[in-house]
Short mmCIF file of C-alpha atoms in Angstrom, two decimals:
data_model
loop_
_atom_site.label_atom_id
_atom_site.label_comp_id
_atom_site.label_asym_id
_atom_site.label_seq_id
_atom_site.Cartn_x
_atom_site.Cartn_y
_atom_site.Cartn_z
CA LYS A 1 -90.52 55.31 186.92
CA ASN A 2 -92.92 54.21 184.22
CA GLY A 3 -93.19 57.80 183.05
CA HIS A 4 -89.40 58.02 182.82
CA ARG A 5 -89.29 54.85 180.73
CA HIS A 6 -92.04 56.20 178.49
CA SER A 7 -90.12 59.41 177.88
CA GLN A 8 -86.96 57.45 177.04
CA ALA A 9 -88.88 55.27 174.64
CA THR A 10 -90.31 58.32 173.03
CA MET A 11 -86.91 59.97 172.71
CA CYS A 12 -85.30 56.84 171.29
CA ARG A 13 -88.07 56.15 168.85
CA PRO A 14 -86.70 56.31 165.29
CA GLU A 15 -87.96 59.13 163.07
CA THR A 16 -90.49 58.21 160.45
CA LYS A 17 -88.90 58.56 157.00
CA ILE A 18 -91.01 60.06 154.24
CA PRO A 19 -90.76 58.07 151.01
CA PRO A 20 -88.90 59.91 148.23
CA THR A 21 -91.94 59.66 145.96
CA ILE A 22 -94.03 61.58 148.49
CA MET A 23 -91.32 64.23 148.86
CA LYS A 24 -91.09 64.72 145.09
CA LYS A 25 -94.85 65.11 144.87
CA ASN A 26 -94.75 67.93 147.39
CA LEU A 27 -91.92 69.79 145.61
CA SER A 28 -92.19 71.97 142.56
CA PRO A 29 -90.05 71.18 139.50
CA GLN A 30 -87.79 74.12 140.32
CA ASP A 31 -87.25 72.76 143.90
CA GLN A 32 -86.46 69.27 142.63
CA LYS A 33 -83.72 70.55 140.30
CA PRO A 34 -80.32 70.65 142.02
CA PRO A 35 -78.74 74.11 142.23
CA ASN A 36 -76.32 75.29 139.52
CA VAL A 37 -77.55 72.64 137.08
CA ILE A 38 -78.61 73.57 133.56
CA THR A 39 -81.45 71.65 131.92
CA THR A 40 -82.88 71.58 128.43
CA ASP A 41 -85.55 74.02 129.61
CA ASP A 42 -82.84 76.57 130.46
CA ILE A 43 -81.35 76.23 126.99
CA THR A 44 -84.77 76.56 125.39
CA LYS A 45 -85.49 79.69 127.43
CA ALA A 46 -82.18 81.24 126.34
CA GLN A 47 -82.92 80.43 122.69
CA ASN A 48 -86.43 81.88 122.95
CA ARG A 49 -85.03 85.01 124.59
CA LEU A 50 -82.57 85.40 121.72
CA ASN A 51 -85.24 84.93 119.06
CA ARG A 52 -87.67 87.29 120.77
CA GLY A 53 -85.00 89.92 121.29
CA LEU A 54 -83.91 89.71 117.65
CA THR A 55 -87.49 90.05 116.42
CA TYR A 56 -88.47 93.06 118.51
CA SER A 57 -85.14 94.87 118.18
CA SER A 58 -85.30 94.52 114.38
CA ILE A 59 -88.88 95.84 114.28
CA SER A 60 -88.01 98.70 116.64
CA LEU A 61 -85.06 99.70 114.45
CA PHE A 62 -87.29 99.42 111.38
CA PHE A 63 -89.81 101.97 112.69
CA LEU A 64 -87.10 104.33 113.96
CA THR A 65 -85.30 104.27 110.60
CA LEU A 66 -88.64 104.57 108.81
CA SER A 67 -89.30 107.85 110.62
CA TRP A 68 -86.06 109.22 109.17
CA GLY A 69 -86.89 107.90 105.70
CA ILE A 70 -90.27 109.65 105.71
CA LEU A 71 -88.57 112.99 106.39
CA MET A 72 -85.87 112.51 103.78
CA PRO A 73 -87.78 113.71 100.65
CA PHE A 74 -88.75 116.98 102.37
CA MET A 75 -85.44 117.86 104.01
CA GLN A 76 -83.81 119.34 100.94
CA SER A 77 -86.84 121.49 100.07
CA ARG A 78 -86.95 122.70 103.68
CA ARG A 79 -83.27 123.68 103.54
CA ASP A 80 -83.90 125.48 100.25
CA SER A 81 -86.84 127.40 101.72
CA LEU A 82 -84.64 128.55 104.59
CA SER A 83 -81.77 129.50 102.22
CA CYS A 84 -79.46 126.89 103.71
CA ASP A 85 -76.79 126.57 101.03
CA ALA A 86 -74.04 123.98 100.62
CA SER A 87 -71.80 125.59 103.24
CA CYS A 88 -74.69 125.70 105.73
CA TYR A 89 -75.56 122.05 105.13
CA GLY A 90 -71.90 121.07 105.35
CA GLY A 91 -71.59 122.86 108.67
CA ILE A 92 -74.65 121.07 110.07
CA THR A 93 -73.32 117.71 108.87
CA SER A 94 -69.92 118.31 110.45
CA ALA A 95 -71.53 119.47 113.70
CA ARG A 96 -73.72 116.37 113.78
CA SER A 97 -70.67 114.17 113.29
CA PHE A 98 -68.78 116.08 116.00
CA LEU A 99 -71.61 115.59 118.49
CA GLY A 100 -71.93 111.97 117.46
CA LEU A 101 -68.24 111.51 118.20
CA PHE A 102 -68.98 112.09 121.88
CA GLY A 103 -72.60 110.96 121.97
CA SER A 104 -72.03 107.46 120.58
CA ALA A 105 -69.25 106.68 123.07
CA LEU A 106 -71.31 108.21 125.89
CA ILE A 107 -74.40 106.13 125.11
CA GLY A 108 -72.31 102.98 124.76
CA TRP A 109 -70.72 103.64 128.14
CA ILE A 110 -74.10 104.34 129.76
CA SER A 111 -75.69 101.24 128.26
CA ASP A 112 -73.06 99.06 129.98
CA ARG A 113 -73.99 100.54 133.34
CA ALA A 114 -77.60 101.80 133.22
CA GLY A 115 -78.86 99.12 130.82
CA ARG A 116 -79.58 98.80 127.11
CA HIS A 117 -83.31 99.43 127.46
CA PHE A 118 -82.80 102.82 129.09
CA CYS A 119 -80.57 103.98 126.23
CA LEU A 120 -83.06 102.77 123.62
CA TYR A 121 -85.83 104.80 125.28
CA LEU A 122 -83.48 107.79 125.51
CA GLY A 123 -82.71 107.55 121.79
CA CYS A 124 -86.38 107.57 120.81
CA VAL A 125 -87.15 110.49 123.13
CA SER A 126 -84.24 112.50 121.68
CA VAL A 127 -85.59 111.97 118.16
CA ILE A 128 -89.04 113.25 119.17
CA VAL A 129 -87.50 116.28 120.92
CA GLY A 130 -85.52 117.11 117.76
CA LEU A 131 -88.64 116.81 115.60
CA GLY A 132 -90.50 119.14 117.97
CA ILE A 133 -87.74 121.75 117.72
CA SER A 134 -87.70 121.59 113.92
CA VAL A 135 -91.45 122.26 113.73
CA SER A 136 -91.54 125.01 116.35
CA MET A 137 -88.53 126.91 114.94
CA ASN A 138 -88.82 127.56 111.21
CA SER A 139 -85.36 129.07 110.81
CA ILE A 140 -81.70 128.26 110.24
CA LEU A 141 -81.23 128.18 114.00
CA GLY A 142 -84.01 125.60 114.18
CA LEU A 143 -82.13 123.43 111.69
CA TRP A 144 -79.03 123.54 113.86
CA LEU A 145 -80.79 122.94 117.18
CA SER A 146 -83.07 120.17 115.91
CA MET A 147 -80.18 117.85 115.08
CA VAL A 148 -78.50 118.19 118.52
CA PRO A 149 -80.64 115.78 120.66
CA ALA A 150 -80.53 112.86 118.23
CA ALA A 151 -76.83 113.41 117.45
CA LEU A 152 -75.98 113.16 121.14
CA PHE A 153 -78.37 110.52 122.44
CA SER A 154 -79.80 108.47 119.56
CA SER A 155 -77.46 105.50 119.04
CA ASN A 156 -80.13 102.80 118.98
CA SER A 157 -78.42 100.82 116.24
CA SER A 158 -75.20 100.27 118.21
CA VAL A 159 -77.13 99.66 121.44
CA CYS A 160 -79.24 96.98 119.72
CA LYS A 161 -76.05 95.32 118.46
CA ALA A 162 -74.69 95.24 122.00
CA LEU A 163 -78.01 93.85 123.26
CA MET A 164 -77.94 91.08 120.66
CA ALA A 165 -74.39 90.25 121.73
CA ASP A 166 -75.70 89.94 125.30
CA TYR A 167 -78.37 87.46 124.20
CA HIS A 168 -75.85 85.38 122.26
CA GLU A 169 -73.37 85.36 125.12
CA ALA A 170 -76.08 84.33 127.59
CA LEU A 171 -77.04 81.43 125.32
CA GLU A 172 -73.42 80.35 124.87
CA VAL A 173 -72.78 80.46 128.63
CA VAL A 174 -75.84 78.29 129.30
CA GLU A 175 -74.79 75.82 126.61
CA GLU A 176 -71.23 75.62 127.92
CA ARG A 177 -72.41 75.02 131.48
CA ALA A 178 -74.83 72.36 130.30
CA GLY A 179 -72.06 70.65 128.38
CA GLY A 180 -69.70 70.89 131.34
CA ASN A 181 -71.86 69.51 134.19
CA GLY A 182 -74.16 67.23 132.30
CA GLY A 183 -76.91 69.81 132.37
CA ALA A 184 -79.50 67.52 133.98
CA ASN A 185 -80.56 65.65 137.07
CA SER A 186 -79.52 62.20 135.89
CA ASN A 187 -77.39 60.43 133.36
CA ASN A 188 -80.40 59.92 131.11
CA ASP A 189 -81.21 63.62 131.15
CA ALA A 190 -77.55 64.43 130.54
CA ASN A 191 -77.47 62.17 127.52
CA LYS A 192 -80.69 63.74 126.30
CA VAL A 193 -79.20 67.23 126.55
CA THR A 194 -75.97 66.24 124.85
CA GLU A 195 -77.58 64.29 122.04
CA SER A 196 -80.41 66.71 121.31
CA ARG A 197 -78.07 69.62 120.67
CA LYS A 198 -74.40 70.30 120.21
CA LEU A 199 -74.12 72.27 123.40
CA SER A 200 -70.54 73.44 123.01
CA GLN A 201 -70.81 74.74 119.49
CA PRO A 202 -67.64 75.43 117.54
CA PRO A 203 -66.62 79.05 117.07
CA VAL A 204 -67.66 78.93 113.40
CA ALA A 205 -71.24 78.03 114.33
CA ASN A 206 -71.39 80.81 116.94
CA LEU A 207 -70.03 83.32 114.47
CA SER A 208 -72.63 82.24 111.92
CA LEU A 209 -75.43 82.74 114.43
CA ARG A 210 -74.15 86.17 115.41
CA SER A 211 -73.75 87.16 111.76
CA ASN A 212 -77.31 86.05 111.11
CA SER A 213 -78.62 88.25 113.93
CA MET A 214 -76.61 91.30 112.85
CA GLY A 215 -77.72 90.73 109.25
CA LYS A 216 -81.41 90.64 110.16
CA MET A 217 -81.16 93.92 112.05
CA GLY A 218 -79.37 95.48 109.08
CA MET A 219 -82.04 94.11 106.79
CA SER A 220 -84.78 95.82 108.80
CA ALA A 221 -82.94 99.15 108.52
CA GLY A 222 -82.45 98.66 104.78
CA LEU A 223 -86.15 97.95 104.24
CA ALA A 224 -87.03 101.09 106.19
CA ILE A 225 -84.70 103.17 104.02
CA MET A 226 -86.38 101.69 100.95
CA ILE A 227 -89.97 102.20 102.12
CA GLY A 228 -89.51 105.49 103.99
CA PRO A 229 -89.17 107.89 101.02
CA ILE A 230 -92.13 106.22 99.28
CA PHE A 231 -94.30 106.53 102.39
CA GLY A 232 -93.20 110.13 102.79
CA THR A 233 -94.30 111.19 99.32
CA VAL A 234 -97.60 109.25 99.52
CA LEU A 235 -98.74 109.83 103.12
CA ALA A 236 -97.35 113.33 103.65
CA GLN A 237 -97.59 116.26 101.30
CA GLU A 238 -95.67 118.74 103.43
CA TYR A 239 -92.89 118.82 105.95
CA ASN A 240 -95.03 119.37 109.07
CA ARG A 241 -97.23 116.39 108.24
CA SER A 242 -94.18 114.23 107.63
CA VAL A 243 -92.88 115.24 111.08
CA LEU A 244 -96.16 114.14 112.66
CA ILE A 245 -96.04 110.75 110.93
CA ALA A 246 -92.35 110.33 111.83
CA SER A 247 -93.16 111.07 115.48
CA ILE A 248 -95.87 108.38 115.50
CA PHE A 249 -93.45 105.79 114.11
CA THR A 250 -90.84 106.82 116.69
CA VAL A 251 -93.36 106.27 119.50
CA ILE A 252 -94.12 102.82 118.05
CA SER A 253 -90.39 102.09 118.04
CA ALA A 254 -90.13 103.07 121.71
CA SER A 255 -93.17 100.96 122.66
CA LEU A 256 -91.53 97.88 121.15
CA VAL A 257 -88.57 98.26 123.51
CA ILE A 258 -90.88 97.08 126.30
CA LYS A 259 -91.10 93.71 124.55
CA LEU A 260 -87.32 93.22 124.58
CA PRO A 261 -86.43 90.58 127.18
CA TYR A 262 -83.81 91.23 129.80
CA VAL A 263 -80.78 88.98 130.05
CA SER A 264 -81.62 87.20 133.31
CA SER A 265 -79.42 84.12 133.11
CA SER A 266 -77.83 83.49 136.49
CA ALA A 267 -74.61 82.42 134.81
CA THR A 268 -74.45 85.59 132.77
CA ILE A 269 -75.33 87.79 135.72
CA LYS A 270 -72.58 86.22 137.84
CA GLN A 271 -70.08 86.54 135.03
CA SER A 272 -71.10 90.13 134.30
CA LYS A 273 -70.71 91.13 137.95
CA GLU A 274 -67.23 89.67 138.10
CA GLU A 275 -66.27 91.34 134.82
CA GLN A 276 -67.82 94.63 135.96
CA LYS A 277 -65.85 94.58 139.22
CA LYS A 278 -62.64 93.82 137.35
CA SER A 279 -63.44 96.44 134.72
CA ASP A 280 -64.10 99.13 137.33
CA THR A 281 -60.70 98.39 138.90
CA GLN A 282 -58.92 98.62 135.57
CA ASN A 283 -60.76 101.78 134.49
CA ASN A 284 -59.09 103.74 137.26
CA ARG A 285 -55.81 103.29 135.40
CA SER A 286 -57.07 103.42 131.81
CA GLN A 287 -56.56 106.26 129.42
CA ALA A 288 -59.11 109.03 128.98
CA PHE A 289 -60.83 108.83 125.63
CA LEU A 290 -63.54 111.25 124.49
CA SER A 291 -63.85 112.49 128.10
CA LEU A 292 -64.92 109.02 129.20
CA LYS A 293 -62.98 106.33 131.10
CA LEU A 294 -63.58 103.44 128.76
CA SER A 295 -62.23 100.03 129.61
CA SER A 296 -58.56 99.46 129.03
CA LYS A 297 -59.50 96.21 127.30
CA ILE A 298 -60.98 98.26 124.44
CA LEU A 299 -58.26 100.90 124.30
CA SER A 300 -55.31 98.54 124.59
CA SER A 301 -56.55 95.37 122.88
CA PRO A 302 -55.30 94.96 119.29
CA GLY A 303 -58.60 93.54 118.04
CA PRO A 304 -60.88 96.52 118.82
CA ILE A 305 -58.21 99.02 117.74
CA PHE A 306 -57.78 97.17 114.45
CA LEU A 307 -61.54 97.36 113.79
CA MET A 308 -61.56 101.06 114.70
CA VAL A 309 -58.87 101.80 112.11
CA LEU A 310 -60.79 99.83 109.46
CA ARG A 311 -63.97 101.74 110.28
CA VAL A 312 -62.21 105.10 110.12
CA LEU A 313 -60.65 104.36 106.73
CA MET A 314 -63.91 103.13 105.22
CA SER A 315 -65.86 106.05 106.68
CA LEU A 316 -63.31 108.54 105.33
CA ALA A 317 -63.63 106.98 101.88
CA PHE A 318 -67.42 107.26 102.05
CA HIS A 319 -67.47 110.92 103.11
CA ILE A 320 -64.83 111.96 100.57
CA PHE A 321 -66.82 110.26 97.84
CA HIS A 322 -70.08 111.75 99.08
CA THR A 323 -68.82 115.33 98.70
CA ILE A 324 -68.50 114.93 94.92
CA TRP A 325 -71.14 112.29 94.22
CA LEU A 326 -74.37 114.23 94.93
CA PRO A 327 -73.38 117.25 92.81
CA SER A 328 -72.43 114.89 89.98
CA LEU A 329 -75.91 113.36 89.97
CA LYS A 330 -77.40 116.81 89.43
CA ASN A 331 -74.89 117.72 86.72
CA ARG A 332 -74.91 114.43 84.79
CA PHE A 333 -78.49 113.16 85.23
CA ASP A 334 -80.42 116.25 86.41
CA PHE A 335 -81.57 114.54 89.59
CA GLY A 336 -84.59 116.01 91.38
CA PRO A 337 -86.34 115.09 94.66
CA ARG A 338 -88.24 112.22 93.04
CA ASP A 339 -85.06 110.82 91.49
CA HIS A 340 -83.24 111.00 94.82
CA GLY A 341 -86.13 109.21 96.52
CA MET A 342 -86.10 106.39 93.96
CA PHE A 343 -82.33 106.08 94.21
CA MET A 344 -82.43 105.90 98.01
CA SER A 345 -85.20 103.30 97.87
CA PHE A 346 -83.08 101.17 95.55
CA LEU A 347 -80.09 101.48 97.88
CA GLY A 348 -82.28 100.52 100.84
CA LEU A 349 -83.55 97.43 99.02
CA SER A 350 -80.00 96.41 98.09
CA TYR A 351 -78.80 96.88 101.65
CA ALA A 352 -81.71 94.88 103.05
CA LEU A 353 -81.01 92.00 100.68
CA SER A 354 -77.30 92.04 101.50
CA GLN A 355 -77.87 92.08 105.26
CA GLY A 356 -80.75 89.65 105.47
CA ILE A 357 -80.05 87.12 102.72
CA ILE A 358 -76.81 87.46 100.78
CA SER A 359 -74.39 87.94 103.68
CA LYS A 360 -75.97 85.03 105.54
CA LYS A 361 -75.62 82.75 102.52
CA ILE A 362 -72.03 83.80 101.88
CA ILE A 363 -70.97 83.22 105.49
CA LYS A 364 -72.74 79.86 105.51
CA ILE A 365 -71.00 78.77 102.30
CA PHE A 366 -67.60 80.05 103.43
CA PRO A 367 -67.56 79.57 107.23
CA GLU A 368 -63.81 79.28 107.83
CA GLN A 369 -61.72 82.18 109.11
CA ARG A 370 -59.52 82.40 106.01
CA HIS A 371 -62.65 82.61 103.88
CA ARG A 372 -63.96 85.54 105.94
CA CYS A 373 -60.73 87.42 105.25
CA LYS A 374 -61.03 86.77 101.53
CA ILE A 375 -64.65 87.98 101.54
CA LEU A 376 -63.59 91.23 103.21
CA MET A 377 -60.75 91.72 100.72
CA VAL A 378 -62.99 91.14 97.69
CA SER A 379 -65.57 93.54 99.16
CA ALA A 380 -62.89 96.22 99.65
CA LEU A 381 -61.80 95.85 96.01
CA LEU A 382 -65.39 96.12 94.79
CA LEU A 383 -66.02 99.21 96.91
CA GLY A 384 -62.92 100.99 95.61
CA VAL A 385 -63.10 100.03 91.94
CA GLY A 386 -66.91 100.35 91.80
CA ARG A 387 -66.93 103.94 93.05
CA TYR A 388 -64.34 104.87 90.45
CA ILE A 389 -66.28 103.26 87.58
CA ALA A 390 -69.53 104.94 88.70
CA PHE A 391 -67.97 108.29 87.77
CA GLN A 392 -66.81 107.10 84.36
CA THR A 393 -70.26 106.30 82.93
CA ASN A 394 -73.16 108.46 81.84
CA ASP A 395 -75.63 105.56 81.70
CA LEU A 396 -77.94 105.68 84.71
CA ARG A 397 -78.70 101.96 84.43
CA ILE A 398 -75.02 101.14 84.86
CA VAL A 399 -74.89 103.46 87.87
CA TYR A 400 -77.78 101.58 89.46
CA ALA A 401 -76.11 98.23 88.75
CA ILE A 402 -72.78 99.37 90.18
CA PHE A 403 -74.33 100.79 93.33
CA GLY A 404 -76.32 97.61 93.82
CA ILE A 405 -73.03 95.71 93.95
CA LEU A 406 -71.46 98.37 96.18
CA ILE A 407 -74.28 98.32 98.72
CA ILE A 408 -74.32 94.53 98.82
CA SER A 409 -70.57 94.50 99.44
CA LEU A 410 -70.94 97.11 102.16
CA GLY A 411 -73.69 95.10 103.82
CA VAL A 412 -71.55 91.96 103.83
CA VAL A 413 -68.62 93.88 105.35
CA ASN A 414 -70.78 95.41 108.08
CA THR A 415 -72.31 92.05 108.97
CA ILE A 416 -68.94 90.30 109.29
CA ILE A 417 -67.28 93.10 111.25
CA SER A 418 -70.23 93.49 113.65
CA ALA A 419 -70.35 89.75 114.28
CA ASP A 420 -66.59 89.52 114.87
CA ALA A 421 -66.60 92.60 117.11
CA SER A 422 -69.29 91.11 119.36
CA GLY A 423 -66.86 88.43 120.55
CA LEU A 424 -63.81 90.58 121.27
CA VAL A 425 -64.83 91.91 124.69
CA PRO A 426 -67.00 90.73 127.60
CA SER A 427 -70.71 91.57 127.68
CA SER A 428 -70.12 94.23 130.34
CA GLU A 429 -68.10 96.25 127.79
CA MET A 430 -70.06 95.46 124.63
CA GLY A 431 -71.92 98.77 124.61
CA SER A 432 -68.69 100.73 124.99
CA LEU A 433 -67.13 98.85 122.08
CA PHE A 434 -70.00 99.44 119.64
CA GLY A 435 -70.40 103.01 120.83
CA THR A 436 -66.70 103.65 120.29
CA LEU A 437 -66.83 102.14 116.79
CA GLU A 438 -69.71 104.45 115.93
CA ALA A 439 -67.89 107.38 117.51
CA VAL A 440 -64.77 106.96 115.38
CA GLU A 441 -66.99 106.85 112.29
CA SER A 442 -68.49 110.16 113.40
CA GLY A 443 -64.98 111.54 113.75
CA ALA A 444 -64.30 110.51 110.17
CA GLY A 445 -67.50 112.30 109.22
CA ILE A 446 -65.92 115.54 110.44
CA ILE A 447 -62.64 115.15 108.59
CA GLY A 448 -63.88 113.40 105.44
CA PRO A 449 -65.87 116.28 103.91
CA ILE A 450 -62.98 118.67 104.58
CA ILE A 451 -60.51 116.38 102.82
CA GLY A 452 -62.93 115.85 99.95
CA GLY A 453 -63.52 119.56 99.51
CA THR A 454 -59.79 120.33 99.61
CA LEU A 455 -58.96 117.65 97.06
CA SER A 456 -61.75 118.85 94.77
CA LEU A 457 -60.05 122.25 94.64
CA ILE A 458 -56.94 120.54 93.30
CA GLU A 459 -58.87 118.49 90.76
CA PRO A 460 -62.69 118.33 90.84
CA VAL A 461 -63.13 114.58 90.29
CA ASN A 462 -59.94 112.55 89.91
CA ALA A 463 -58.16 113.75 93.06
CA PRO A 464 -60.97 112.77 95.46
CA LEU A 465 -61.53 109.53 93.54
CA MET A 466 -57.87 108.55 93.82
CA ALA A 467 -58.01 109.21 97.55
CA VAL A 468 -61.09 106.96 97.85
CA VAL A 469 -59.46 104.14 95.89
CA SER A 470 -56.26 104.48 97.94
CA LEU A 471 -58.15 104.24 101.22
CA TYR A 472 -59.88 101.04 100.14
CA GLY A 473 -56.49 99.73 99.01
CA ILE A 474 -55.17 100.29 102.54
CA VAL A 475 -58.21 98.44 103.92
CA PHE A 476 -57.43 95.54 101.57
CA CYS A 477 -53.83 95.35 102.80
CA MET A 478 -54.83 95.58 106.46
CA VAL A 479 -57.29 92.71 106.11
CA TYR A 480 -54.76 90.61 104.22
CA PHE A 481 -51.94 91.08 106.74
CA GLY A 482 -53.71 91.57 110.07
CA TYR A 483 -57.40 90.67 110.28
CA GLU A 484 -56.94 87.02 111.13
CA ARG A 485 -54.11 87.77 113.55
CA PHE A 486 -55.64 90.71 115.44
CA VAL A 487 -59.38 89.99 115.23
CA LEU A 488 -60.15 86.34 114.62
CA CYS A 489 -57.36 84.93 116.78
CA LYS A 490 -58.12 87.38 119.60
CA ARG A 491 -61.77 86.43 119.39
CA SER A 492 -60.87 82.76 119.78
CA ALA A 493 -58.70 83.63 122.80
CA VAL A 494 -61.59 85.52 124.41
CA ASN A 495 -63.91 82.58 123.85
CA GLU A 496 -61.42 80.18 125.42
CA GLY A 497 -61.13 82.51 128.40
CA LYS A 498 -64.90 82.48 128.88
CA LYS A 499 -64.90 78.67 128.89
CA LEU A 500 -62.21 78.62 131.54
#
């Protein structure tokens, strides 16, 4: 009986409660944080991931572009030694554009599924394979085959743009969640998060940050174009040595991809999975484009289509102009390899300044949507009128001044369009969008030289120039009547949908 009472007393004895202070001491900081709550540390990690990704992607693009710049002074002499005339070079250029038409869209599609890092490695490997073919086959056939791997698989610039868009979207998702649930364990922490940073930034601020990132990557490419020809003439005295140096820089570019952080935000991963599932369902009914089933959001949305048309028109204008510009430099100023190298270095410097400094300042001074439209319209006018005036002068200093303005305008346009494009589709389709934009430019690279050559038969200079000016006039009208409606407003709608 006493034993029975003892067992009942034991069973009814209240459990000893562990003080909360002791429990907190035994838990790690991650265990103490409630689930699905964003803290200031999460925001800081997302910001650091963005900054680190921007730094290493810019440096990686710099070395990859530098490898091309080192080869540039020796390419023309190599074509001359192999008796590759204008028709041969034109055929190679058109074939490269044709392959890029499919390759850019293919790499963008793969990067959305297999990952950005894989496609960046693939691009560097394809460049090295092409360099190996060009050295081992000293013939016209070698010229044709050497450009195939990079034309199909090297789209590192567009992949890096999509990767930067992923970093920005991950940061914005974390900031929105922090602003929505307090982002902390207590009211004090919530106030600290809210007061220390404007967590739900306005669209203008987000656009400025994205423009800044795109501009810095463009600046790195511009600096590489400027330095590359100089390095090529100083470090390499022949083509084979320049190939060796270019291969080393390409390997360095690939090694830097390892440093690029992965987007590991739980919010972004959850959102991407939902978008991927929805995208896969819609792709079964979407149209076939370039032998790929790209998302119907890209093919049917007015915003991406509008940007594709703008890109095609501007790319056509460039290629038509290019068919008559290089021969004119030889005829008017007796340009040689050294002159071409100096001219390309100047263009690279101008592009770097426009992407890294000038475009950032302009967007910061004029942040509103209507101002962005006016900037694009002024740039289109400068590009059209400037190219026409460049043919009307025989003073090389004026040519340099005009092209400085042209390249700066082009850099501003590319920065704005890339930043606006990064907010038109979800992150799971960002690679497809940038790959498609690059693909349509490659398509223009096939048609543009043909149109330019045909018009030059009608009239050697004025006919192609009038076509170039007309194309930029169409770009001006499209921006004036439709950019805000089809791009900026659609971007705002996409952002609102992400918040919901």
